[in-house]
Amino acid sequence: MINYTEKIPNNVDLGRDRVLQRALEHWQPAYLSWWYDMGPNESHNFEVYLRTAISVEPDGWAQFDYIKMPEYRWGIFLQPRDEKRQVNFGMHKGQPAWQDVPGEYRSILRRIIVTQGDTEPASVEQQKMLGLSCPSLYDLRNIFQVNVEEGRHLWAMVYLLHRYFGRDGREEAESLLARRSGDTDNPRILGAFNEPTPDWLAFYMFTFFTDRDGKFQLCALAESGFDPLARTCRFMLTEEAHHMFVGETGVSRIIQRTCEVMRDNKIDDPADVRALGVIDLQTIQRYLNFHYSVTLDLYGSDVSSNAANYYTSGLKGRFRETKLEDDHILRDALYPVSEVVGDKINTKQVAALTALNERLRDDYIEEIQAGVNRWQRVIDEAGIPFRLTLPHKGFHREIGNFTGHFISPTGEILTEEQWKAHEFEWLPSPKDYAYVQSLMSGRVAELGKFANWIAPPVKGINGKPLDFQYVRFN
Ligand SMILES: [Fe+2]
Ligand SMILES: [Fe+2]
């Protein structure tokens, strides 16, 4: 059970470690001041119908109530320890899982934790302004739920830094509050987390594509031989599922509304669609291309000795590592990666150990494709002959083997001039952004009302009706 009587709710018996508790209580006000500055704009007095974890057990972990976000019970929740757990892959396979940081892996582990931790506050910063233009109270509540949970994910990583990394861990925890998404001098660590999230279509795409990268990274870290990291990531994953739900259903509802308008008015020209105040499917495709390609970069280089190292050391596993049937060492295994040779994209086999980033990216792509297929069904059911597609893996990439090449969404290798001539058929243009933002100029806040450009969801949150007061503005 989670102890909510303490200043910092936790299920790690924090009260027994006074030094750690004091260090975290010292970080807490700095965190809150970050939230006041960088959390959802002008929201501090709102009472929001939020879920809060009450236990880490699968059946009883959430409770819903109105809460002011700065008073959210951020805390430290780890999945309970399995005494028999082992390191399940790499050169230490078969050893008992580590309860402390092995000295030789200290700096790599710290880097892994900091990199993961940095994404959490970054997305809150990226989404800071969106509450001012929400399409409904239901959606407003959802973005706030995502934001407070990303805040808690930061807590999860900061706990590990404070608990296991001493003074340099505490310094890293301070730096996590100092970097800012998109800042020129002190940006967030990873590219996609410095891109703006300027409108709600971008928000839903982000939670579908980029939060799902978060899921896959957390799944790989949940396999870690460093047990406290594995246990904290397992619990974070239960929260992540809701973020991806918000993204997938958000895009789906936008598609649905657009299709209704197209069908009812018998139109298919994007200009006619826009004239009726909904988002044309072509623009949705361009947003998809952008968020997909930028997120693919987050997995890193196709061939990576760092990734091999993390694996061999037992620090970061594969997606569903323990369910895979092989030696879990990857001694002789091969894996295909793409490379551009002249005017062709070739596939070559490399040591699987060095291709673990690519493998995780491929696992991710499979899940993404399934989600895009579900969106396609909404279009098909409306009888509209439009296909939403994932662009080629090499399209618009800045990390890995495709870097520096100009590849079309269908996978042709182009010259820079050819590519540039089509750029805004493939990626959102300034005009697309301006149009989408023009639809989202203010907040839709009447009970049960939804903006014209998005369909209502199938059901409300926690069994509540769609016209429930999900947010009280005070
Ligand atoms: Fe997160
Ligand atoms: Fe998330």
mmCIF file of C-alpha atoms in Angstrom, residues 2 7 11 17-18 54 56 78 140 154 160 173 193 196 204 208 213 241 272 275 292 319 329 343 380 436:
data_model
loop_
_atom_site.group_PDB
_atom_site.id
_atom_site.type_symbol
_atom_site.label_atom_id
_atom_site.label_comp_id
_atom_site.label_asym_id
_atom_site.label_seq_id
_atom_site.Cartn_x
_atom_site.Cartn_y
_atom_site.Cartn_z
ATOM 1 C CA ILE A 2 1.046 3.545 -0.624
ATOM 2 C CA LYS A 7 4.937 14.343 2.842
ATOM 3 C CA ASN A 11 5.755 2.403 -1.022
ATOM 4 C CA ASP A 17 15.993 6.406 5.380
ATOM 5 C CA ARG A 18 16.172 9.889 6.906
ATOM 6 C CA ILE A 54 -3.512 4.147 -4.141
ATOM 7 C CA VAL A 56 0.602 -0.717 -7.104
ATOM 8 C CA LEU A 78 7.683 0.628 -7.259
ATOM 9 C CA LEU A 140 -8.872 19.084 -20.773
ATOM 10 C CA LEU A 154 10.110 12.463 -13.196
ATOM 11 C CA LEU A 160 16.573 6.406 -8.306
ATOM 12 C CA ALA A 173 18.066 15.725 -10.308
ATOM 13 C CA PHE A 193 11.336 16.605 -26.827
ATOM 14 C CA PRO A 196 6.843 22.359 -30.096
ATOM 15 C CA TYR A 204 -2.742 13.526 -29.832
ATOM 16 C CA PHE A 208 0.191 8.219 -29.798
ATOM 17 C CA ASP A 213 8.382 5.367 -27.682
ATOM 18 C CA ALA A 241 -1.134 3.057 -21.227
ATOM 19 C CA ASP A 272 -14.044 22.327 -49.056
ATOM 20 C CA ALA A 275 -14.352 25.494 -45.239
ATOM 21 C CA TYR A 292 6.355 9.225 -36.783
ATOM 22 C CA PHE A 319 11.081 -5.711 -25.722
ATOM 23 C CA ILE A 329 23.220 -13.352 -25.038
ATOM 24 C CA ASP A 343 20.674 5.189 -55.290
ATOM 25 C CA ASP A 380 -13.308 2.884 -44.486
ATOM 26 C CA VAL A 436 -5.236 23.887 -37.388
#
